[in-house]
């Protein structure tokens, strides 16, 4: 081909691809809510489970049996599904019936203002991840952490937490705190055990004898991190349908969970 | 020249009436004239027919020539017939030595301005008077000298006249003259002024109707003598400032400054707003053509609560002839009373939470919310006590009308009973509140609002059908109205603000609100999938206002923009401030003026409503006025006979300075409410404005009263012409016209012309 024709063709390809890239840039930014396929249900509230980098990730890895699963996925997805059934039945929240997994690798997490994380004694953050979680919480995100027991777990949890929020104090929640009265009045709280209770009849794990309901507040006094230490709400949701798991624990777990979600959606 | 030909000056012909002194009936004159003219014509025609020209010879008397002869002869006959009836002019003339001429000199400060020739105007007036006018007048009349600024003062001689008056009130002064000299034979008024009248508003004519009536009743002609040049050479003058008298704490407020300039076209000028020493706002603008009134908007933050006096000015240029007319002051009252907004939400959603969080930072607005958390539970926040909203949405007027605004979220229309829906409509229409509708799963058309009775409150025509709420991305842009509006102003600069809106992250969801109604304003639009829809629409309805924000997904502006970006919070704070800013309280005060110039009288009116927001007829209303230098007064306000709920009182502000009025209304020991208004009195400020001469006003004044307008340097005929007036002691004199030089000239000239023409044609 003649040189001029090659040049023309190249220019044309360049223009077409530039337009295409520009078009994709305008549309490709619309990540959240852009999936209109029939299998994707869109809702107001997405139950979002935080998938973090575990410091114990060398512990088996994927697909190696129960102990091999990553710790963030403890009770996933049955706990999530059961909880969402309760939320759909007991509140007017327009929630998606299945869970969403979010991580700190992209800005997509900002589309889910309420997130839940378990086994947080194993979490650790890179600088970028810590900054993202810090921004997330300060802009208005709400984090609920659950299922870690004893003093050693607490220290490991706080090590990760201090990477994100360096100075914010952790305080105990009182019974009359608003977070326990948004939907249900949860006045008498008890320690909610995991499913091991069926076999051991012990409500505690490791050395976490007393349940600790704690929180970290923002500068206006609103709770942004709700900490459930020495208890296992996730299991209570997951095993609520088991005939041997006591109903009082399961009901209280649901009530507390719904109160926390409604606090997050009203404060 | 005129008197040479016509024997009397032109004023006589202007003012006099034509009369015939002969005793013969007047109708005979035109009859005879017509007969004579027709007879002459017939005669000439008869003669013309008799002429038979020889062949090859043009007749000496053609038709055209014959008829020109006829014209001349008819004119002569008409003139003689007219003279037979003895025409005369009847004109009223002032009798000598029996009348007074009032000479009024304007001695206000505007007369001290030196015009093009460097001499102050007042000097020109005094020189004209001393240079012959007074002497001429004194020959036949008595003269009385007066000076005029804000009022009329009699003076004995011109020696003490100094141009220092603080205001010019020409109309009031002339009216005062007419009434003061009611029993004196004043024949005419000579007014020496530049015409810059201070009581003229923007575009007013200046002389009040009462003054004109007083002058006409006495038939006083005003001879005006204008001084001063009409166009100032180099001047920038602030004409008017328009700013709301009330503002909410820290609200972004808009002021409109109108100004006029001469000699600085296309240059840059700086507009500023100052509060004491602090500059609240400054903007640089380009001046338009000379003499064109230019209006520029300026935004500023209202700041903390209190009664403030703001100075709106345009920085003066170095070579301005008058630098005192560049600033105007206005009192502004910034209120800090918390406005409570009722927010009804049908389902827990993120928009609810982020809107509450945005308003927690705004101390002037408090959100009282009721959220349907489950089918039968309502979660209340922001309530003042356990009884507030205990029964859900208020069903009684006094409960609902206590709120300044209502926000309706994702709530279906049938959640409200028909009585509650009617109450909401009354809330907007009668009570003057604001209602904001948010888009959501059960909002607008998806919530059955199209078929509800509140459809007329909506600022848009809601689209038919349901399924308009979509959880898809939509991008928002400002419309032209939104670029100019303070509600959507995230950044000071309008261009940067529009850019900021373009770059805002997308919405999480949107709902198609339909097309805007004719009276509604679309401040922002959104587009999704190629379709453009209105996003933020506002309108006024009855005494209140309604708006639609067609999305439940604005929370992404808080979560997905950078940490610390104030866009989301600022937008909602401004939107809700707009929603409640104009909602009236139970008591609302108005004053007849906000700035009193050199006068103290002010009327204070208050509109009082009871708890159901009906006009309160039997309230006890007191106005408490505090002013500068310890002025303190309590006035009882009287109810109006015509309008129920309207109470009024009058007050005279003696001293210059800012004043504060607080009006309290009570009924049966229950306080219905209170309101505050501010006004100020300025002395001597108005005289610095409008210092250019206003000859049009003086022409109008002279013409309406029967006098004449004179120029300052051409007054030699004034003493003569002034005596033709119907005021004072005047006599109707008859001036005969038969011996006017022009008449005699015509009597000679007409036959002579005819004879000359005939000789030329060879007919005689």
Coordinates of C-alpha atoms in Angstrom, one line a residue, chain B residues 205-650:
Chain B
X205 CA -40.6 62.4 38.6
X206 CA -39.8 64.1 41.8
X207 CA -42.4 66.7 42.3
X208 CA -45.3 65.2 44.2
X209 CA -48.9 65.4 43.1
X210 CA -49.8 67.3 46.3
X211 CA -47.3 70.0 45.4
X212 CA -48.5 70.4 41.8
X213 CA -52.1 70.6 43.1
X214 CA -51.2 73.3 45.5
X215 CA -49.5 75.3 42.8
X216 CA -52.4 74.9 40.4
X217 CA -55.0 75.9 42.9
X218 CA -53.3 79.2 43.3
X219 CA -52.5 79.4 39.6
X220 CA -49.0 80.2 40.4
X221 CA -46.7 79.9 37.4
X222 CA -43.2 78.7 38.2
X223 CA -40.5 80.1 36.0
X224 CA -37.6 77.8 36.4
X225 CA -34.0 78.8 35.7
X226 CA -31.7 75.8 35.2
X227 CA -28.1 75.8 36.3
X228 CA -25.5 73.1 36.0
X229 CA -24.6 70.6 33.3
X230 CA -26.7 67.6 32.7
X231 CA -23.8 65.2 32.2
X232 CA -21.2 64.8 34.8
X233 CA -17.8 64.4 33.3
X234 CA -16.3 61.7 35.3
X235 CA -18.4 60.0 37.9
X236 CA -19.4 56.6 39.0
X237 CA -22.6 56.5 41.0
X238 CA -24.3 53.7 42.9
X239 CA -28.0 53.9 42.1
X240 CA -29.6 51.2 44.1
X241 CA -28.8 48.1 46.2
X242 CA -31.3 45.2 46.4
X243 CA -30.8 42.8 49.2
X244 CA -33.1 40.8 51.4
X245 CA -33.7 42.4 54.8
X246 CA -33.4 39.0 56.6
X247 CA -31.0 36.2 56.3
X248 CA -30.3 33.0 58.1
X249 CA -27.0 32.5 60.0
X250 CA -24.1 31.7 57.6
X251 CA -26.4 31.5 54.6
X252 CA -25.1 32.4 51.2
X253 CA -27.0 35.6 50.3
X254 CA -27.2 37.5 47.1
X255 CA -27.2 41.3 46.6
X256 CA -27.9 43.2 43.4
X257 CA -25.9 46.4 42.9
X258 CA -27.1 48.9 40.3
X259 CA -24.8 51.7 39.2
X260 CA -24.3 54.2 36.5
X261 CA -21.1 55.7 35.2
X262 CA -19.9 58.5 32.9
X263 CA -16.4 58.6 31.5
X264 CA -15.1 55.2 32.5
X265 CA -16.6 52.9 29.9
X266 CA -14.9 49.5 29.5
X267 CA -12.7 49.9 32.5
X268 CA -12.5 47.6 35.5
X269 CA -14.1 48.5 38.8
X270 CA -14.3 46.6 42.1
X271 CA -17.6 46.0 43.9
X272 CA -17.3 45.4 47.7
X273 CA -19.6 44.6 50.6
X274 CA -18.3 45.6 54.0
X275 CA -19.5 45.1 57.5
X276 CA -17.6 47.6 59.6
X277 CA -14.0 46.8 58.9
X278 CA -14.5 43.4 57.5
X279 CA -14.9 42.9 53.8
X280 CA -17.5 40.2 53.2
X281 CA -17.2 40.1 49.4
X282 CA -15.3 41.7 46.6
X283 CA -15.7 41.3 42.8
X284 CA -14.1 42.9 39.8
X285 CA -16.4 43.8 36.9
X286 CA -16.1 45.6 33.6
X287 CA -18.0 48.8 33.2
X288 CA -20.4 49.2 30.3
X289 CA -21.2 52.3 28.2
X290 CA -21.7 55.7 29.7
X291 CA -25.0 56.4 31.2
X292 CA -26.2 52.8 31.1
X293 CA -27.6 51.4 34.3
X294 CA -25.6 48.3 35.1
X295 CA -26.7 45.6 37.6
X296 CA -24.3 43.0 39.0
X297 CA -25.1 40.3 41.5
X298 CA -22.7 39.7 44.4
X299 CA -22.7 36.7 46.8
X300 CA -21.7 37.0 50.4
X301 CA -22.0 34.9 53.6
X302 CA -24.5 36.3 56.1
X303 CA -22.2 35.4 59.0
X304 CA -23.3 35.4 62.6
X305 CA -26.6 36.4 64.1
X306 CA -27.4 40.0 64.8
X307 CA -28.6 43.3 63.2
X308 CA -25.9 44.5 60.8
X309 CA -25.4 47.5 58.6
X310 CA -23.7 46.6 55.4
X311 CA -22.0 49.1 53.1
X312 CA -22.3 48.2 49.4
X313 CA -19.8 50.2 47.4
X314 CA -17.9 50.5 44.2
X315 CA -14.3 51.6 44.6
X316 CA -14.0 55.2 43.5
X317 CA -11.6 56.2 40.8
X318 CA -8.9 58.7 41.5
X319 CA -10.2 61.4 39.3
X320 CA -13.9 61.1 40.1
X321 CA -15.7 64.5 40.3
X322 CA -17.9 63.1 43.2
X323 CA -16.6 60.3 45.3
X324 CA -19.4 60.5 47.9
X325 CA -22.0 58.7 45.8
X326 CA -20.2 55.4 45.4
X327 CA -21.6 53.6 48.5
X328 CA -25.0 52.8 49.9
X329 CA -25.8 51.3 53.2
X330 CA -28.5 48.7 54.0
X331 CA -29.5 47.1 57.3
X332 CA -29.6 43.3 57.3
X333 CA -30.9 41.2 60.1
X334 CA -29.3 37.8 60.5
X335 CA -31.4 35.4 62.4
X336 CA -30.3 32.4 64.3
X337 CA -33.6 30.9 65.3
X338 CA -33.4 27.2 64.6
X339 CA -35.7 26.2 61.8
X340 CA -37.2 22.7 62.3
X341 CA -37.8 20.5 59.3
X342 CA -40.0 17.4 59.5
X343 CA -38.5 14.5 57.4
X344 CA -40.8 11.6 56.7
X345 CA -39.0 8.5 55.3
X346 CA -40.8 5.3 54.4
X347 CA -37.8 2.9 54.4
X348 CA -34.3 2.9 55.8
X349 CA -32.0 4.2 53.1
X350 CA -28.6 5.8 52.8
X351 CA -29.9 9.1 51.6
X352 CA -31.8 9.6 54.8
X353 CA -28.7 9.0 56.9
X354 CA -26.3 11.2 54.8
X355 CA -28.9 14.0 54.7
X356 CA -29.2 13.9 58.5
X357 CA -25.4 14.0 58.8
X358 CA -25.2 17.0 56.5
X359 CA -27.7 19.0 58.5
X360 CA -26.1 18.2 61.8
X361 CA -23.3 20.6 60.9
X362 CA -25.8 23.4 60.2
X363 CA -26.8 25.1 63.5
X364 CA -29.7 27.1 61.9
X365 CA -31.6 24.0 60.8
X366 CA -32.7 21.0 62.8
X367 CA -34.2 17.8 61.2
X368 CA -36.9 16.1 63.1
X369 CA -37.3 12.7 61.3
X370 CA -39.7 9.8 61.4
X371 CA -38.5 6.7 59.8
X372 CA -40.5 3.5 59.2
X373 CA -38.0 0.9 60.2
X374 CA -40.4 -2.0 60.2
X375 CA -44.0 -2.4 59.2
X376 CA -45.3 -1.1 62.5
X377 CA -42.4 0.8 64.0
X378 CA -41.4 4.4 63.5
X379 CA -38.0 5.5 64.6
X380 CA -38.0 9.2 65.6
X381 CA -34.9 11.4 65.7
X382 CA -34.4 15.0 66.6
X383 CA -37.6 15.2 68.6
X384 CA -37.9 17.8 71.4
X385 CA -39.7 15.4 73.7
X386 CA -41.3 11.9 73.9
X387 CA -44.7 13.3 72.7
X388 CA -43.5 14.8 69.5
X389 CA -44.6 12.6 66.6
X390 CA -45.8 9.9 69.0
X391 CA -48.8 9.3 66.8
X392 CA -46.9 9.4 63.5
X393 CA -47.4 12.1 61.0
X394 CA -49.2 15.1 62.5
X395 CA -52.9 15.3 61.8
X396 CA -53.6 18.7 63.4
X397 CA -52.7 22.0 61.8
X398 CA -51.0 23.4 64.9
X399 CA -48.7 20.4 65.1
X400 CA -47.7 20.4 61.5
X401 CA -47.5 24.2 61.0
X402 CA -44.9 24.4 63.8
X403 CA -42.3 23.1 61.3
X404 CA -40.6 25.4 58.8
X405 CA -40.3 22.7 56.1
X406 CA -41.2 19.1 55.2
X407 CA -39.1 16.5 53.4
X408 CA -41.0 13.6 52.0
X409 CA -38.7 10.6 51.1
X410 CA -39.6 7.2 49.8
X411 CA -43.2 7.4 51.0
X412 CA -46.2 6.3 49.1
X413 CA -49.0 8.8 48.8
X414 CA -51.5 6.5 50.5
X415 CA -49.4 6.5 53.6
X416 CA -51.0 9.9 54.3
X417 CA -54.8 10.0 55.1
X418 CA -56.8 12.3 52.9
X419 CA -57.0 14.7 55.8
X420 CA -53.2 14.7 56.2
X421 CA -52.8 15.3 52.5
X422 CA -55.1 18.3 52.7
X423 CA -53.1 19.5 55.7
X424 CA -49.9 19.3 53.6
X425 CA -51.5 21.3 50.9
X426 CA -52.6 23.9 53.4
X427 CA -49.1 23.9 54.8
X428 CA -47.7 25.0 51.6
X429 CA -50.5 27.2 50.3
X430 CA -51.7 29.0 53.4
X431 CA -48.9 28.7 55.9
X432 CA -46.2 29.4 53.4
X433 CA -44.0 26.4 54.2
X434 CA -41.7 24.4 51.9
X435 CA -42.0 20.8 50.9
X436 CA -39.1 18.8 49.3
X437 CA -39.9 15.5 47.6
X438 CA -37.0 13.1 47.2
X439 CA -36.8 10.4 44.6
X440 CA -37.0 6.8 45.8
X441 CA -38.6 3.4 45.4
X442 CA -42.0 4.7 46.5
X443 CA -41.7 8.3 45.6
X444 CA -43.2 10.5 42.9
X445 CA -44.9 8.4 40.2
X446 CA -43.8 5.1 41.7
X447 CA -45.5 6.0 44.9
X448 CA -48.9 6.8 43.5
X449 CA -48.4 10.6 43.8
X450 CA -49.7 11.2 40.3
X451 CA -53.1 10.2 41.3
X452 CA -53.1 11.9 44.7
X453 CA -54.6 15.3 45.5
X454 CA -51.1 16.6 46.1
X455 CA -50.1 16.2 42.4
X456 CA -50.7 19.9 42.0
X457 CA -47.9 20.6 44.6
X458 CA -45.4 18.9 42.4
X459 CA -43.2 21.2 40.3
X460 CA -43.3 18.7 37.4
X461 CA -45.9 16.8 35.4
X462 CA -45.2 13.3 36.8
X463 CA -44.7 10.7 34.1
X464 CA -47.4 8.1 33.6
X465 CA -47.0 4.6 34.9
X466 CA -44.6 3.2 37.5
X467 CA -41.2 1.7 37.3
X468 CA -39.4 5.1 36.9
X469 CA -37.0 4.5 39.8
X470 CA -33.9 2.9 38.5
X471 CA -30.8 1.8 40.4
X472 CA -28.5 3.0 37.6
X473 CA -25.8 5.6 37.4
X474 CA -26.8 9.1 36.4
X475 CA -24.6 12.2 35.9
X476 CA -25.7 15.6 37.0
X477 CA -25.1 19.0 35.3
X478 CA -26.3 22.5 36.2
X479 CA -28.7 24.3 34.0
X480 CA -28.3 28.1 33.3
X481 CA -30.7 28.8 36.2
X482 CA -28.7 26.6 38.4
X483 CA -25.4 28.4 37.5
X484 CA -27.0 31.7 38.7
X485 CA -28.7 30.3 41.8
X486 CA -27.2 30.4 45.3
X487 CA -28.7 27.1 46.2
X488 CA -26.4 25.1 43.9
X489 CA -23.3 27.3 44.5
X490 CA -20.5 25.0 45.7
X491 CA -17.7 27.3 44.7
X492 CA -17.7 31.1 44.5
X493 CA -16.8 31.5 40.9
X494 CA -19.7 30.6 38.6
X495 CA -17.5 29.0 36.0
X496 CA -15.6 26.9 38.5
X497 CA -18.8 26.0 40.1
X498 CA -20.3 24.7 36.9
X499 CA -17.1 22.7 36.3
X500 CA -17.3 21.2 39.8
X501 CA -20.8 20.0 39.1
X502 CA -19.8 18.5 35.8
X503 CA -17.1 16.5 37.6
X504 CA -19.2 15.3 40.5
X505 CA -19.4 11.6 40.8
X506 CA -22.5 9.8 39.4
X507 CA -25.6 9.1 41.4
X508 CA -26.4 5.7 42.7
X509 CA -29.9 5.8 41.5
X510 CA -32.4 8.2 39.9
X511 CA -36.1 8.6 39.3
X512 CA -37.6 10.3 36.3
X513 CA -39.7 13.2 37.6
X514 CA -41.3 14.1 34.3
X515 CA -41.2 17.5 32.7
X516 CA -41.1 20.8 34.6
X517 CA -44.3 22.8 34.9
X518 CA -44.4 26.2 33.4
X519 CA -43.8 28.1 36.6
X520 CA -41.1 25.8 37.9
X521 CA -37.3 26.3 37.7
X522 CA -35.0 23.5 36.8
X523 CA -31.7 24.0 38.6
X524 CA -29.9 20.9 37.6
X525 CA -30.4 18.1 35.1
X526 CA -29.3 14.5 35.1
X527 CA -28.6 12.1 32.2
X528 CA -28.5 8.4 32.2
X529 CA -28.3 6.1 29.2
X530 CA -28.6 9.0 26.8
X531 CA -31.8 10.3 28.4
X532 CA -31.9 13.7 30.0
X533 CA -34.2 14.5 32.9
X534 CA -34.6 17.3 35.4
X535 CA -32.8 16.5 38.6
X536 CA -33.6 19.5 40.9
X537 CA -36.8 21.4 40.3
X538 CA -38.3 24.1 42.4
X539 CA -41.4 26.2 42.2
X540 CA -43.4 28.6 44.3
X541 CA -46.9 27.4 45.3
X542 CA -49.3 29.7 47.1
X543 CA -47.4 31.3 49.9
X544 CA -44.9 28.5 50.1
X545 CA -42.6 26.5 47.8
X546 CA -42.1 22.9 46.7
X547 CA -39.2 21.1 45.2
X548 CA -38.2 17.7 43.8
X549 CA -34.8 16.1 44.1
X550 CA -35.2 13.2 41.7
X551 CA -32.7 10.8 43.3
X552 CA -32.1 8.7 46.3
X553 CA -28.5 8.2 45.5
X554 CA -26.8 11.5 46.2
X555 CA -25.0 9.9 49.1
X556 CA -22.3 8.8 46.6
X557 CA -21.2 12.5 46.6
X558 CA -20.2 12.0 50.2
X559 CA -18.7 8.5 50.0
X560 CA -17.0 8.5 46.6
X561 CA -15.5 12.0 46.5
X562 CA -12.3 12.8 48.3
X563 CA -12.2 12.8 52.1
X564 CA -13.0 16.3 53.3
X565 CA -14.9 17.3 50.1
X566 CA -17.8 19.5 51.3
X567 CA -19.9 19.2 48.2
X568 CA -22.6 16.9 49.5
X569 CA -23.0 18.5 52.8
X570 CA -22.9 22.1 51.4
X571 CA -25.4 21.3 48.7
X572 CA -28.0 19.9 51.2
X573 CA -27.4 22.7 53.7
X574 CA -28.1 25.3 51.0
X575 CA -31.0 23.4 49.6
X576 CA -32.7 23.1 53.0
X577 CA -31.9 26.7 53.8
X578 CA -33.7 27.7 50.6
X579 CA -36.6 25.5 51.7
X580 CA -37.1 27.2 55.0
X581 CA -35.7 30.7 54.6
X582 CA -38.9 32.3 53.4
X583 CA -41.3 30.4 55.6
X584 CA -43.0 33.1 57.7
X585 CA -43.3 32.8 61.4
X586 CA -46.6 33.4 63.3
X587 CA -45.7 37.1 63.4
X588 CA -44.0 38.9 60.5
X589 CA -43.0 42.5 60.6
X590 CA -42.7 44.9 57.7
X591 CA -41.5 48.5 57.7
X592 CA -42.6 51.1 55.1
X593 CA -38.9 51.8 54.3
X594 CA -35.6 50.3 55.2
X595 CA -33.6 53.5 54.8
X596 CA -35.0 56.9 55.8
X597 CA -33.2 59.8 54.1
X598 CA -33.4 63.0 56.0
X599 CA -36.8 62.2 57.3
X600 CA -37.9 60.2 60.3
X601 CA -41.4 59.0 59.7
X602 CA -41.9 55.3 59.3
X603 CA -44.9 52.9 59.4
X604 CA -44.5 49.6 61.0
X605 CA -46.9 46.8 60.1
X606 CA -47.2 43.3 61.5
X607 CA -49.1 40.3 60.2
X608 CA -50.1 38.0 63.1
X609 CA -51.3 34.4 62.8
X610 CA -52.7 32.1 65.4
X611 CA -51.7 28.5 65.9
X612 CA -53.7 27.3 63.0
X613 CA -52.1 30.0 60.9
X614 CA -55.3 31.9 60.5
X615 CA -55.2 35.7 60.9
X616 CA -55.3 36.5 64.6
X617 CA -58.0 39.1 65.2
X618 CA -57.7 39.8 68.9
X619 CA -54.0 39.7 69.6
X620 CA -52.2 42.2 71.7
X621 CA -49.3 43.4 69.7
X622 CA -46.4 45.6 71.0
X623 CA -43.6 47.0 68.9
X624 CA -40.4 47.7 70.9
X625 CA -38.1 50.1 69.0
X626 CA -34.5 50.6 70.0
X627 CA -32.2 53.1 68.3
X628 CA -28.9 55.0 68.5
X629 CA -28.0 57.1 71.5
X630 CA -30.3 55.2 73.8
X631 CA -33.6 55.7 71.9
X632 CA -36.1 53.3 73.3
X633 CA -39.8 53.2 72.7
X634 CA -42.7 50.7 73.1
X635 CA -45.6 51.2 70.7
X636 CA -49.0 49.6 70.8
X637 CA -50.0 48.4 67.4
X638 CA -53.5 48.9 66.3
X639 CA -55.5 46.3 64.3
X640 CA -56.5 47.2 60.8
X641 CA -60.1 47.6 60.0
X642 CA -60.0 46.2 56.5
X643 CA -57.5 43.3 56.8
X644 CA -57.8 40.8 59.7
X645 CA -54.6 40.0 61.4
X646 CA -52.8 43.2 60.3
X647 CA -51.6 45.5 63.0
X648 CA -49.8 48.9 62.4
X649 CA -48.1 51.7 64.2
X650 CA -46.2 54.8 63.2

